[in-house]
Coordinates of C-alpha atoms in Angstrom, one line a residue:
M1331 CA 76.9 133.3 72.3
G1332 CA 76.8 129.9 74.0
L1333 CA 77.0 128.0 70.7
L1334 CA 79.9 130.1 69.5
V1335 CA 81.8 129.4 72.7
L1336 CA 81.1 125.7 72.3
Y1337 CA 82.2 125.6 68.7
A1338 CA 85.4 127.5 69.5
G1339 CA 86.2 125.1 72.3
I1340 CA 85.7 122.1 70.0
F1341 CA 87.9 123.6 67.4
V1342 CA 90.7 124.2 70.0
V1343 CA 90.5 120.6 71.2
L1344 CA 90.7 119.3 67.7
V1345 CA 93.8 121.4 67.0
I1346 CA 95.4 120.2 70.2
I1347 CA 94.7 116.6 69.4
Q1348 CA 96.1 117.0 65.9
F1349 CA 99.2 118.7 67.3
T1350 CA 99.9 116.1 70.0
R1351 CA 99.5 113.2 67.7
Q1352 CA 101.7 114.6 65.0
G1353 CA 104.9 112.6 64.7
T1354 CA 104.0 109.7 67.0
F1355 CA 103.6 106.1 65.8
T1356 CA 102.8 102.7 67.1
Q1357 CA 103.8 99.6 65.0
R1358 CA 103.5 95.9 65.6
I1359 CA 106.6 93.8 64.9
G1360 CA 105.5 90.2 65.2
P1361 CA 104.3 89.8 68.8
A1362 CA 106.1 93.0 69.9
V1363 CA 105.0 96.6 69.7
V1364 CA 107.2 99.6 68.9
S1365 CA 106.1 103.0 69.9
G1366 CA 107.8 106.4 69.6
Q1367 CA 108.1 109.6 67.7
H1368 CA 109.6 110.3 64.3
R1369 CA 111.1 113.5 63.1
I1370 CA 108.8 115.8 61.1
G1371 CA 110.1 118.0 58.3
E1372 CA 109.9 121.7 58.5
G1373 CA 106.8 121.7 56.3
G1374 CA 105.1 119.0 58.4
E1375 CA 105.7 116.3 55.8
E1376 CA 105.9 112.6 56.9
P1377 CA 109.4 111.0 56.9
A1378 CA 110.7 109.3 53.8
N1379 CA 111.1 105.5 54.0
Q1380 CA 114.1 105.0 51.7
E1381 CA 116.6 104.7 54.6
G1382 CA 114.2 104.0 57.4
T1383 CA 112.3 106.1 59.8
P1384 CA 114.1 109.1 61.5
L1385 CA 113.4 109.1 65.2
E1386 CA 113.2 111.9 67.7
G1387 CA 112.6 111.7 71.5
G1388 CA 113.2 108.0 72.0
V1389 CA 111.4 104.8 71.4
S1390 CA 109.9 101.9 73.4
V1391 CA 109.6 98.2 72.6
F1392 CA 106.9 96.3 74.4
F1393 CA 107.0 92.5 74.7
G1394 CA 106.2 89.9 77.4
G1395 CA 104.9 92.4 80.0
L1396 CA 108.0 94.6 79.8
E1397 CA 108.8 97.9 78.2
F1398 CA 112.3 98.3 76.9
R1399 CA 113.1 102.0 76.8
L1400 CA 115.6 103.5 74.3
E1401 CA 115.6 107.2 75.2
E1402 CA 118.2 109.7 76.3
E1403 CA 116.1 111.8 78.6
P1404 CA 116.0 109.6 81.8
G1405 CA 119.8 108.9 81.4
E1406 CA 119.2 105.2 81.9
F1407 CA 119.9 104.0 78.3
V1408 CA 123.6 104.4 77.9
L1409 CA 126.4 103.3 75.6
I1410 CA 129.5 102.0 77.3
G1411 CA 133.0 102.9 75.9
R1412 CA 136.0 100.7 75.7
N1413 CA 137.4 102.4 78.8
G1414 CA 134.2 101.9 80.8
E1415 CA 132.8 105.4 80.4
R1416 CA 129.0 105.7 80.2
R1417 CA 127.2 108.2 78.0
P1418 CA 123.4 108.7 77.4
A1419 CA 122.2 107.5 74.0
A1420 CA 119.1 107.5 71.9
P1421 CA 118.3 105.9 68.5
E1422 CA 118.3 108.2 65.4
W1423 CA 116.9 105.8 62.8
M1424 CA 114.6 102.8 62.8
T1425 CA 114.4 100.1 60.1
V1426 CA 111.8 97.3 60.1
S1427 CA 112.5 94.1 58.3
G1428 CA 110.0 91.2 58.8
D1429 CA 109.7 90.4 62.5
S1430 CA 112.7 92.5 63.5
V1431 CA 113.5 96.1 64.0
N1432 CA 116.9 97.8 63.8
F1433 CA 117.7 101.0 65.7
R1434 CA 120.8 103.0 64.6
L1435 CA 122.5 105.3 67.0
S1436 CA 124.9 108.1 66.4
G1437 CA 128.4 106.8 65.7
G1438 CA 127.1 103.8 63.8
T1439 CA 126.1 101.4 66.6
E1440 CA 123.0 99.4 65.9
L1441 CA 120.7 97.5 68.2
V1442 CA 118.4 94.8 66.8
F1443 CA 115.2 93.5 68.4
A1444 CA 114.1 90.3 66.6
T1445 CA 110.9 88.3 67.5
R1446 CA 110.3 84.7 66.6
N1447 CA 108.4 81.7 67.8
A1448 CA 110.4 78.9 69.5
G1449 CA 108.0 76.0 69.3
A1450 CA 104.8 77.2 70.8
N1451 CA 106.4 80.0 72.7
A1452 CA 107.3 83.5 71.6
E1453 CA 110.7 85.1 72.3
L1454 CA 112.5 88.4 71.8
Q1455 CA 116.2 88.4 70.8
I1456 CA 118.2 91.5 71.6
S1457 CA 121.6 92.0 70.0
G1458 CA 124.0 94.7 69.2
R1459 CA 126.6 95.7 66.5
F1460 CA 128.9 98.2 68.1
A1461 CA 131.0 100.7 66.2
G1462 CA 133.7 103.2 67.0
N1463 CA 134.6 103.4 70.7
A1464 CA 131.4 101.7 71.8
A1465 CA 131.8 98.3 73.6
G1466 CA 128.4 97.8 75.0
A1467 CA 125.0 99.2 76.0
D1468 CA 122.7 99.0 79.0
I1469 CA 119.0 98.9 77.9
P1470 CA 116.6 99.7 80.8
F1471 CA 113.3 97.8 81.1
H1472 CA 110.3 98.3 83.3
P1473 CA 107.3 96.1 84.1
L1474 CA 103.9 97.0 82.8
R1475 CA 101.2 97.6 85.3
S1476 CA 99.6 94.1 84.6
S1477 CA 103.0 92.3 85.0
R1478 CA 104.2 90.5 88.1
I1479 CA 108.0 90.2 88.6
R1480 CA 109.8 87.7 90.9
E1481 CA 113.5 87.8 91.4
N1482 CA 114.6 84.1 91.8
G1483 CA 117.5 84.8 94.1
D1484 CA 120.3 84.2 91.6
G1485 CA 119.8 87.5 89.8
Q1486 CA 117.4 86.0 87.4
F1487 CA 113.8 87.3 86.9
T1488 CA 110.5 85.7 86.1
V1489 CA 107.8 87.9 84.7
S1490 CA 104.2 86.8 84.7
V1491 CA 101.6 88.5 82.5
S1492 CA 98.2 87.2 81.4
G1493 CA 99.0 83.7 82.7
T1494 CA 102.3 83.4 80.8
A1495 CA 105.7 83.4 82.4
Y1496 CA 108.8 84.9 80.8
T1497 CA 112.5 84.9 81.7
F1498 CA 115.8 86.0 80.3
S1499 CA 118.5 83.8 78.9
R1500 CA 121.0 85.3 81.3
P1501 CA 120.4 87.5 84.4
P1502 CA 119.7 91.2 83.8
G1503 CA 121.8 93.8 85.6
R1504 CA 121.2 96.7 87.9
T1505 CA 122.6 100.1 87.4
G1506 CA 121.9 103.8 88.1
E1507 CA 121.3 105.5 91.4
D1508 CA 117.9 103.8 91.8
G1509 CA 119.2 100.4 91.0
G1510 CA 117.1 100.1 87.8
T1511 CA 117.0 96.9 85.9
V1512 CA 118.8 96.7 82.5
V1513 CA 119.6 94.3 79.7
P1514 CA 123.4 94.4 79.5
L1515 CA 124.7 94.0 75.9
R1516 CA 128.4 93.7 75.4
A1517 CA 130.5 93.5 72.2
G1518 CA 131.4 89.9 71.3
S1519 CA 128.8 88.4 73.7
A1520 CA 125.8 86.3 72.7
P1521 CA 122.4 88.0 72.2
V1522 CA 120.1 88.3 75.2
V1523 CA 116.9 86.3 74.7
Y1524 CA 113.7 87.1 76.6
R1525 CA 111.3 84.2 76.1
A1526 CA 108.1 82.7 77.3
M1527 CA 108.4 79.7 79.6
Q1528 CA 106.3 76.6 79.4
E1529 CA 102.8 77.2 80.4
Q1530 CA 102.3 77.0 84.2
K1531 CA 99.1 76.3 86.1
T1532 CA 97.4 79.5 87.4
F1533 CA 97.6 79.8 91.1
V1534 CA 94.2 79.6 92.9
P1535 CA 94.4 80.5 96.6
A1536 CA 91.2 78.6 97.3
D1537 CA 93.0 75.3 96.4
F1538 CA 95.2 75.8 99.4
V1539 CA 92.6 76.6 102.1
L1540 CA 92.4 74.0 104.8
P1541 CA 88.8 72.8 105.4
Q1542 CA 89.1 73.1 109.2
V1543 CA 89.7 76.9 109.0
S1544 CA 87.6 77.6 105.8
G1545 CA 85.6 80.2 107.7
S1546 CA 86.4 83.0 110.1
R1547 CA 84.5 81.4 113.0
A1548 CA 86.2 78.0 112.6
Y1549 CA 89.6 79.9 112.6
R1550 CA 88.8 81.8 115.8
D1551 CA 87.7 78.5 117.4
A1552 CA 91.0 76.8 116.4
V1553 CA 93.1 79.7 117.7
S1554 CA 91.0 79.8 121.0
R1555 CA 91.7 76.1 121.5
W1556 CA 95.4 76.7 121.0
Q1557 CA 95.3 79.6 123.5
D1558 CA 93.5 77.4 126.1
Q1559 CA 96.1 74.7 125.8
S1560 CA 99.0 77.1 125.9
F1561 CA 97.6 79.0 129.0
S1562 CA 97.1 75.7 130.8
L1563 CA 100.7 74.8 130.1
W1564 CA 102.0 78.2 131.1
N1565 CA 100.0 78.0 134.3
Q1566 CA 102.0 74.9 135.3
I1567 CA 105.5 76.1 134.3
I1568 CA 105.4 79.8 135.2
P1569 CA 106.9 79.5 138.7
N1570 CA 110.1 78.1 137.3
Q1571 CA 110.5 80.3 134.3
N1572 CA 112.8 83.2 133.7
D1573 CA 111.7 84.1 130.2
E1574 CA 110.0 87.5 129.6
D1575 CA 108.1 86.4 126.5
L1576 CA 106.4 83.7 128.7
V1577 CA 105.7 86.2 131.5
I1578 CA 104.1 88.7 129.1
A1579 CA 102.0 86.1 127.3
Y1580 CA 100.8 84.5 130.6
A1581 CA 100.0 87.8 132.3
G1582 CA 98.3 89.3 129.2
E1583 CA 96.1 86.2 128.8
A1584 CA 95.4 86.1 132.5
V1585 CA 93.9 89.6 132.4
R1586 CA 91.6 88.5 129.7
R1587 CA 90.6 85.4 131.7
G1588 CA 90.0 87.3 134.9
N1589 CA 92.8 85.8 137.1
F1590 CA 95.4 88.4 136.6
R1591 CA 96.3 88.9 140.3
A1592 CA 97.0 85.1 140.7
A1593 CA 99.1 85.2 137.5
V1594 CA 101.3 88.0 138.8
S1595 CA 101.8 86.3 142.1
A1596 CA 103.0 83.1 140.3
V1597 CA 105.8 84.8 138.5
S1598 CA 109.2 83.5 139.5
P1599 CA 111.2 85.6 142.0
A1600 CA 114.2 84.9 139.9
F1601 CA 112.6 86.8 137.1
L1602 CA 111.4 89.7 139.3
E1603 CA 114.9 90.1 140.9
G1604 CA 117.0 89.3 137.8
S1605 CA 118.0 91.2 134.8
R1606 CA 115.6 89.6 132.3
Q1607 CA 112.7 92.0 133.0
T1608 CA 112.4 95.0 130.7
Y1609 CA 109.9 97.8 130.2
E1610 CA 107.6 95.4 128.3
S1611 CA 106.6 93.3 131.3
S1612 CA 106.8 96.3 133.7
V1613 CA 103.2 97.2 132.6
Y1614 CA 102.1 94.2 134.7
L1615 CA 104.8 93.8 137.3
G1616 CA 106.0 97.3 138.1
N1617 CA 109.6 98.3 138.3
M1618 CA 108.7 100.9 135.7
M1619 CA 111.1 103.5 136.9
Q1620 CA 114.2 101.3 136.5
A1621 CA 112.9 100.2 133.0
R1622 CA 112.4 103.7 131.8
Q1623 CA 115.9 104.4 130.7
S1624 CA 116.2 101.2 128.7
F1625 CA 112.8 102.0 127.2
I1626 CA 114.1 105.4 126.0
A1627 CA 117.4 103.9 124.7
L1628 CA 115.7 101.1 122.7
E1629 CA 113.1 103.5 121.3
R1630 CA 115.9 105.7 120.0
E1631 CA 117.9 102.8 118.6
K1632 CA 114.9 101.5 116.6
I1633 CA 113.9 104.9 115.2
S1634 CA 117.5 105.6 114.3
R1635 CA 117.7 102.3 112.4
L1636 CA 114.4 102.8 110.6
S1637 CA 115.2 106.4 109.7
R1638 CA 118.6 105.3 108.3
Q1639 CA 117.0 102.6 106.2
I1640 CA 114.2 105.0 104.9
G1641 CA 116.8 107.6 104.2
E1642 CA 118.8 105.1 102.2
K1643 CA 115.6 104.3 100.2
T1644 CA 116.0 100.6 100.8
P1645 CA 112.9 98.3 101.3
E1646 CA 114.7 96.5 104.1
F1647 CA 112.7 98.4 106.8
L1648 CA 109.7 96.3 105.7
R1649 CA 111.3 93.3 107.3
E1650 CA 110.3 94.7 110.7
S1651 CA 106.8 94.1 111.9
H1652 CA 104.2 96.9 111.4
V1653 CA 106.8 99.7 110.7
F1654 CA 104.2 102.3 109.9
E1655 CA 102.1 101.4 113.0
F1656 CA 105.3 102.0 115.1
L1657 CA 105.9 105.4 113.5
A1658 CA 102.2 106.4 113.7
S1659 CA 101.8 105.4 117.4
R1660 CA 104.8 107.6 118.2
T1661 CA 103.5 110.4 115.9
Y1662 CA 106.6 110.5 113.6
A1663 CA 104.6 112.0 110.7
D1664 CA 107.7 113.0 108.7
F1665 CA 109.1 109.5 108.8
I1666 CA 105.8 108.2 107.6
D1667 CA 105.8 110.6 104.7
D1668 CA 109.4 109.6 103.8
G1669 CA 108.7 105.9 104.2
A1670 CA 105.6 106.2 102.0
A1671 CA 107.7 108.0 99.3
V1672 CA 110.2 105.1 99.4
V1673 CA 107.3 102.6 98.9
R1674 CA 105.9 104.6 96.0
S1675 CA 109.3 104.5 94.3
L1676 CA 110.0 100.8 94.8
D1677 CA 110.4 98.6 91.8
P1678 CA 107.9 95.7 92.4
S1679 CA 110.6 93.2 91.2
V1680 CA 112.6 93.8 94.4
L1681 CA 109.9 92.2 96.6
T1682 CA 111.0 89.0 98.2
P1683 CA 109.1 86.5 100.4
E1684 CA 110.8 88.1 103.4
L1685 CA 109.4 91.5 102.5
A1686 CA 105.8 90.3 101.6
P1687 CA 104.5 90.4 105.2
G1688 CA 105.7 94.0 105.5
V1689 CA 103.7 95.0 102.4
F1690 CA 100.4 93.6 103.8
E1691 CA 101.1 95.1 107.2
G1692 CA 102.0 98.4 105.6
W1693 CA 98.8 98.4 103.6
L1694 CA 96.8 97.8 106.8
D1695 CA 98.7 100.5 108.8
M1696 CA 98.3 103.1 106.1
K1697 CA 94.6 102.4 105.9
Q1698 CA 94.2 102.8 109.6
Y1699 CA 96.5 105.9 110.1
R1700 CA 96.3 107.6 106.7
A1701 CA 92.8 106.6 105.6
H1702 CA 92.2 109.8 103.6
T1703 CA 95.3 109.5 101.4
D1704 CA 96.2 107.2 98.6
N1705 CA 97.7 104.0 100.0
P1706 CA 101.2 103.6 98.7
F1707 CA 101.2 99.9 99.2
E1708 CA 98.3 99.3 96.8
R1709 CA 100.6 99.1 93.8
L1710 CA 102.7 96.4 95.5
I1711 CA 99.9 94.1 96.6
D1712 CA 99.5 92.0 93.5
Q1713 CA 103.3 91.5 93.3
A1714 CA 103.4 90.5 97.0
C1715 CA 100.6 88.0 96.3
Y1716 CA 102.5 86.6 93.4
V1717 CA 105.7 86.3 95.4
V1718 CA 103.8 84.4 98.1
S1719 CA 102.1 82.1 95.6
E1720 CA 105.4 81.0 94.2
G1721 CA 106.3 79.3 97.5
V1722 CA 103.0 77.8 98.6
R1723 CA 103.1 74.0 99.1
R1724 CA 100.7 71.5 100.5
V1725 CA 102.4 69.0 102.9
D1726 CA 100.7 65.7 104.0
E1727 CA 103.5 64.1 106.0
I1728 CA 106.2 65.6 108.2
S1729 CA 109.0 63.5 109.9
R1730 CA 109.7 64.5 113.5
P1731 CA 113.0 63.6 115.1
Q1732 CA 112.8 61.2 118.0
A1733 CA 115.3 59.5 120.2
D1734 CA 115.1 56.4 118.0
G1735 CA 115.0 58.2 114.7
A1736 CA 112.6 60.3 112.6
V1737 CA 108.9 59.4 113.0
P1738 CA 106.6 60.5 110.1
A1739 CA 103.3 62.1 111.1
A1740 CA 100.5 62.4 108.6
G1741 CA 98.3 65.5 108.4
N1742 CA 97.3 68.3 106.1
W1743 CA 99.4 71.5 106.2
I1744 CA 100.0 74.5 104.0
F1745 CA 103.3 76.4 104.2
V1746 CA 105.2 79.0 102.2
F1747 CA 108.6 77.7 101.3
R1748 CA 111.7 79.7 100.5
G1749 CA 113.8 77.2 98.4
N1750 CA 113.7 73.9 100.3
S1751 CA 112.8 75.4 103.7
A1752 CA 109.8 76.9 105.4
D1753 CA 110.4 79.2 108.4
M1754 CA 107.6 78.9 111.0
E1755 CA 108.0 82.5 112.4
H1756 CA 107.8 83.8 108.8
N1757 CA 104.8 81.7 108.0
L1758 CA 102.9 82.8 111.1
R1759 CA 103.6 86.5 110.5
L1760 CA 102.8 86.2 106.8
G1761 CA 99.6 84.2 107.4
R1762 CA 98.3 86.7 109.9
A1763 CA 99.2 89.7 107.8
L1764 CA 97.7 88.1 104.6
M1765 CA 94.5 87.2 106.4
L1766 CA 93.9 90.7 107.9
W1767 CA 94.7 92.4 104.6
A1768 CA 92.5 90.1 102.6
E1769 CA 89.6 90.4 105.0
S1770 CA 89.9 94.2 104.8
A1771 CA 90.2 94.2 101.0
G1772 CA 87.3 91.7 100.4
R1773 CA 89.6 88.9 99.1
S1774 CA 88.1 85.9 100.8
D1775 CA 90.2 83.4 98.9
W1776 CA 93.5 85.0 100.1
A1777 CA 92.0 85.3 103.6
G1778 CA 91.5 81.6 103.7
L1779 CA 95.1 81.0 102.6
G1780 CA 96.3 83.2 105.4
R1781 CA 94.2 81.4 108.0
S1782 CA 95.6 78.1 106.7
L1783 CA 99.1 79.2 107.2
V1784 CA 98.5 80.2 110.8
A1785 CA 96.6 77.0 111.6
S1786 CA 99.4 74.9 110.0
V1787 CA 102.0 76.5 112.2
L1788 CA 100.0 76.1 115.4
S1789 CA 99.1 72.5 114.6
L1790 CA 102.8 71.6 114.9
T1791 CA 102.8 72.4 118.6
D1792 CA 104.3 69.6 120.7
G1793 CA 103.7 68.7 124.4
A1794 CA 106.1 71.4 125.6
G1795 CA 104.1 74.1 123.6
T1796 CA 106.8 74.6 121.0
V1797 CA 107.1 74.3 117.2
P1798 CA 110.1 73.6 115.1
R1799 CA 112.1 76.6 113.9
S1800 CA 111.6 75.4 110.3
I1801 CA 110.7 72.4 108.2
Q1802 CA 112.9 71.3 105.3
A1803 CA 112.5 69.3 102.1
A1804 CA 115.2 66.5 101.8
V1805 CA 116.7 65.5 98.5
D1806 CA 114.3 62.6 98.2
G1807 CA 111.3 64.9 98.8
E1808 CA 110.7 63.9 102.5
I1809 CA 109.6 66.9 104.7
Q1810 CA 111.4 67.0 108.0
E1811 CA 111.3 69.1 111.1
A1812 CA 114.6 70.9 111.4
P1813 CA 116.5 69.7 114.5
G1814 CA 117.7 71.9 117.3
Q1815 CA 116.2 75.1 118.6
R1816 CA 112.4 75.4 118.7
I1817 CA 110.0 78.4 119.0
S1818 CA 108.1 78.8 122.3
G1819 CA 104.4 79.1 122.4
A1820 CA 104.9 82.5 124.1
R1821 CA 106.8 83.7 121.1
L1822 CA 104.1 82.5 118.8
Y1823 CA 101.5 84.3 120.9
R1824 CA 103.4 87.6 120.4
I1825 CA 103.6 87.1 116.6
L1826 CA 100.0 86.0 116.4
G1827 CA 98.6 89.2 117.6
P1828 CA 97.9 88.8 121.3
G1829 CA 94.8 89.9 123.2
E1830 CA 93.6 93.4 124.1
Y1831 CA 95.7 93.5 127.3
Y1832 CA 99.1 92.9 125.7
P1833 CA 101.9 95.5 126.2
R1834 CA 101.9 97.9 123.2
P1835 CA 102.3 101.6 122.2
A1836 CA 99.0 103.4 121.9
L1837 CA 98.0 106.8 120.8
V1838 CA 96.2 108.7 123.5
G1839 CA 92.9 109.4 121.9
S1840 CA 93.7 110.5 118.3
G1841 CA 97.2 111.4 119.1
V1842 CA 96.4 114.7 120.8
N1843 CA 99.5 117.0 120.8
G1844 CA 101.7 114.0 119.9
I1845 CA 100.9 112.1 123.1
W1846 CA 101.3 108.4 123.2
T1847 CA 101.7 105.7 125.9
W1848 CA 103.3 102.4 126.6
T1849 CA 100.5 100.4 128.3
A1850 CA 98.6 97.2 128.7
A1851 CA 95.3 99.0 129.1
R1852 CA 92.5 97.9 126.7
D1853 CA 91.3 101.4 125.6
L1854 CA 92.5 104.9 126.0
T1855 CA 90.7 108.1 125.1
A1856 CA 91.4 111.7 125.8
V1857 CA 89.6 115.0 125.9
Q1858 CA 91.2 118.4 126.1
E1859 CA 88.9 121.0 127.9
K1860 CA 90.4 124.4 128.5
N1861 CA 93.3 123.8 130.8
V1862 CA 92.5 120.1 131.6
F1863 CA 93.7 117.1 129.6
D1864 CA 91.5 114.2 130.6
I1865 CA 92.7 110.6 129.8
S1866 CA 90.3 107.7 130.2
V1867 CA 91.9 104.3 130.9
S1868 CA 90.2 100.9 130.7
F1869 CA 91.4 97.9 132.8
P1870 CA 89.5 95.3 134.9
P1871 CA 88.3 96.7 138.3
G1872 CA 90.4 95.7 141.3
E1873 CA 93.5 95.2 139.2
T1874 CA 96.7 97.3 139.0
H1875 CA 98.8 98.1 136.0
Y1876 CA 101.6 100.5 135.1
M1877 CA 102.1 102.9 132.1
M1878 CA 104.4 105.5 130.6
I1879 CA 102.8 108.4 128.8
R1880 CA 105.2 110.3 126.4
G1881 CA 104.7 113.9 125.2
I1882 CA 103.3 115.3 128.4
R1883 CA 104.5 118.9 128.7
P1884 CA 105.0 120.4 132.2
F1885 CA 101.9 120.8 134.2
T1886 CA 100.7 122.1 137.5
K1887 CA 98.9 119.1 139.0
I1888 CA 97.3 115.7 138.4
Q1889 CA 94.0 114.3 139.6
L1890 CA 93.2 110.6 140.1
Y1891 CA 89.8 109.5 141.3
N1892 CA 88.9 113.2 141.1
M1893 CA 91.4 113.9 143.8
D1894 CA 94.7 115.8 143.6
Y1895 CA 97.7 113.5 143.8
R1896 CA 101.2 114.6 144.5
T1897 CA 104.2 113.0 143.0
D1898 CA 106.3 110.5 145.0
P1899 CA 109.4 108.7 143.6
E1900 CA 108.5 105.7 145.8
F1901 CA 105.0 105.4 144.5
E1902 CA 105.5 101.8 143.3
R1903 CA 106.0 100.6 146.8
Y1904 CA 102.5 101.4 148.0
D1905 CA 99.2 99.7 147.5
S1906 CA 97.7 102.7 145.7
S1907 CA 98.0 104.7 142.6
G1908 CA 100.8 107.2 142.1
W1909 CA 103.0 108.9 139.6
V1910 CA 106.3 110.5 138.8
Y1911 CA 107.2 112.9 136.0
S1912 CA 110.4 113.4 134.0
A1913 CA 110.4 116.9 132.5
P1914 CA 113.5 116.4 130.2
E1915 CA 111.9 113.4 128.4
Q1916 CA 108.3 114.6 129.0
I1917 CA 107.4 111.2 130.3
L1918 CA 104.7 110.6 132.9
T1919 CA 105.0 107.3 134.7
L1920 CA 102.0 106.0 136.5
K1921 CA 100.7 103.2 138.7
M1922 CA 96.9 102.7 138.2
K1923 CA 94.9 100.7 140.7
H1924 CA 91.5 100.5 139.2
R1925 CA 88.5 101.0 141.4
A1926 CA 86.3 101.0 138.3
A1927 CA 86.5 99.6 134.8
V1928 CA 87.4 103.1 133.5
E1929 CA 89.6 105.5 135.5
H1930 CA 90.5 109.1 134.6
I1931 CA 93.9 110.8 134.7
R1932 CA 93.3 114.6 134.7
I1933 CA 96.3 116.7 133.9
F1934 CA 96.0 120.4 134.7
Y1935 CA 98.2 122.9 132.8
E1936 CA 97.1 125.8 134.9
D1937 CA 96.3 125.9 138.6
P1938 CA 92.8 127.4 138.9
E1939 CA 92.2 127.0 142.6
A1940 CA 94.7 125.1 144.7
A1941 CA 93.0 122.5 146.9
E1942 CA 93.6 122.9 150.6
D1943 CA 94.3 119.3 151.5
I1944 CA 96.5 117.7 148.8
P1945 CA 98.1 114.5 150.1
E1946 CA 101.9 114.8 150.3
T1947 CA 103.0 111.3 149.2
A1948 CA 101.7 108.1 147.6
E1949 CA 101.6 106.7 151.1
D1950 CA 99.2 109.5 152.1
N1951 CA 97.2 108.9 148.9
A1952 CA 96.7 105.3 150.0

């Protein structure tokens, strides 16, 4: 019985294979390949060849890393009438002659794909002979998985496959609801030629790794030296500064170095009493109650912007730093799903240098927060690397503007240029994202390139702790620092990925019940036991910080230091811990004065046994 079942199964498989293969064909036309399905007669006979091959179900032409699709089903391949109307089309007959293939459509229109060698390079020429009311055609094309596409900024494409680059004789077009790429053929216009370019040298990331940061330890040492120099400068200028970026960088670094209290005392009264302070620095300095409303408003504004961009299915949301981390830390699971769907549908050719950091950051975020699902950014990584490689340049001399003219400075730098300019903020963000992705993915060569980009930006720091906004290549090839506004060291510190005590959103534990916090605490964990939600918070002993916890539903009481604490709207005035709760926003705002490295916030959702001596105010708590 077992053998009978096995033989029957094999017979069924053979029948299925024979049936599925019936009518399909693949034929080489010079360096191109044509694949499709021809019509089969009622008796199953093969098509006659006197007038060509009758087609059914569409056909594809493969050449130079692209697939040109001539099929009616997707509605992308269309004929365009003389009045501009568009109607789906499909070839009915195919005729092969030498190194060209002719596709005849209903109504008499013919499309010709001819291959030839132009010198040492192959090319594909696409032309049309339009009949009746037809005045043109849009032929969709798509990259093969092994291809890398770069849009040059003028509508033109460069396609790289197997070390060879291809381009069109004139820019392709975009059409359809998804903005798909097409070859636009029009009556009376010249044929479109898709040809191989002159051989280009293969990009090797290791060729652009600076020796001083060739290893991870050397890189950490270089960044640590920059942090030491920057902190020393901030320590001197903080009393006269009114810039929140600087206050945050200085305070966050001071926590790590063990002199946080002195740093807070050194902050300018003009900053503390002015309008520059926001919820970001409130984690160190207090004034959290006043900052709460701006916190809520800015959060809503950002999520509204991201949801709109994701809803429009545009990749522009990747311009923002760590979008999926932002969504995950606030437990917006639906937006993560929608954003991931947009990423899965993206045509790799739309990636630009400005979007590349977002691809690497997105890959890292999805690996962290959606580790058990397919990473939607995986299919974009090679294209992002290709886009980056197109702009990488080694620079050995940069002219810096001085009072008496530009002074050249010799060195060894690696930057990614966009045209004739390299933006320093972009290079720093890109370098860090590229390095972290490559380290996680086991791509040591790309990690070295990322470290080199970061080190190159930091090495341009001047005596005031700033770097130029950009560097530019002059007509004669000279590289110059762009005059005018510069980027502060505090801003670089924010982009670089600051220390463990920097203000940030953080999930409470694993995002229990959608709870997250705005904090500068190093670690937060949470345990739910019956009616008690226990949050553990890490911060140096003897120091005080502030935090907002979102998603806390109404409760009966809170314990700090294993003592019941009552709310007090004036809690920030006293030298003790305290809290206040806003039920409409479900936000718990706290001041935490650490007696130990780890303190607990215990939130009770039922009142088991009311304590007899509950302090009435934060002043009593003190």
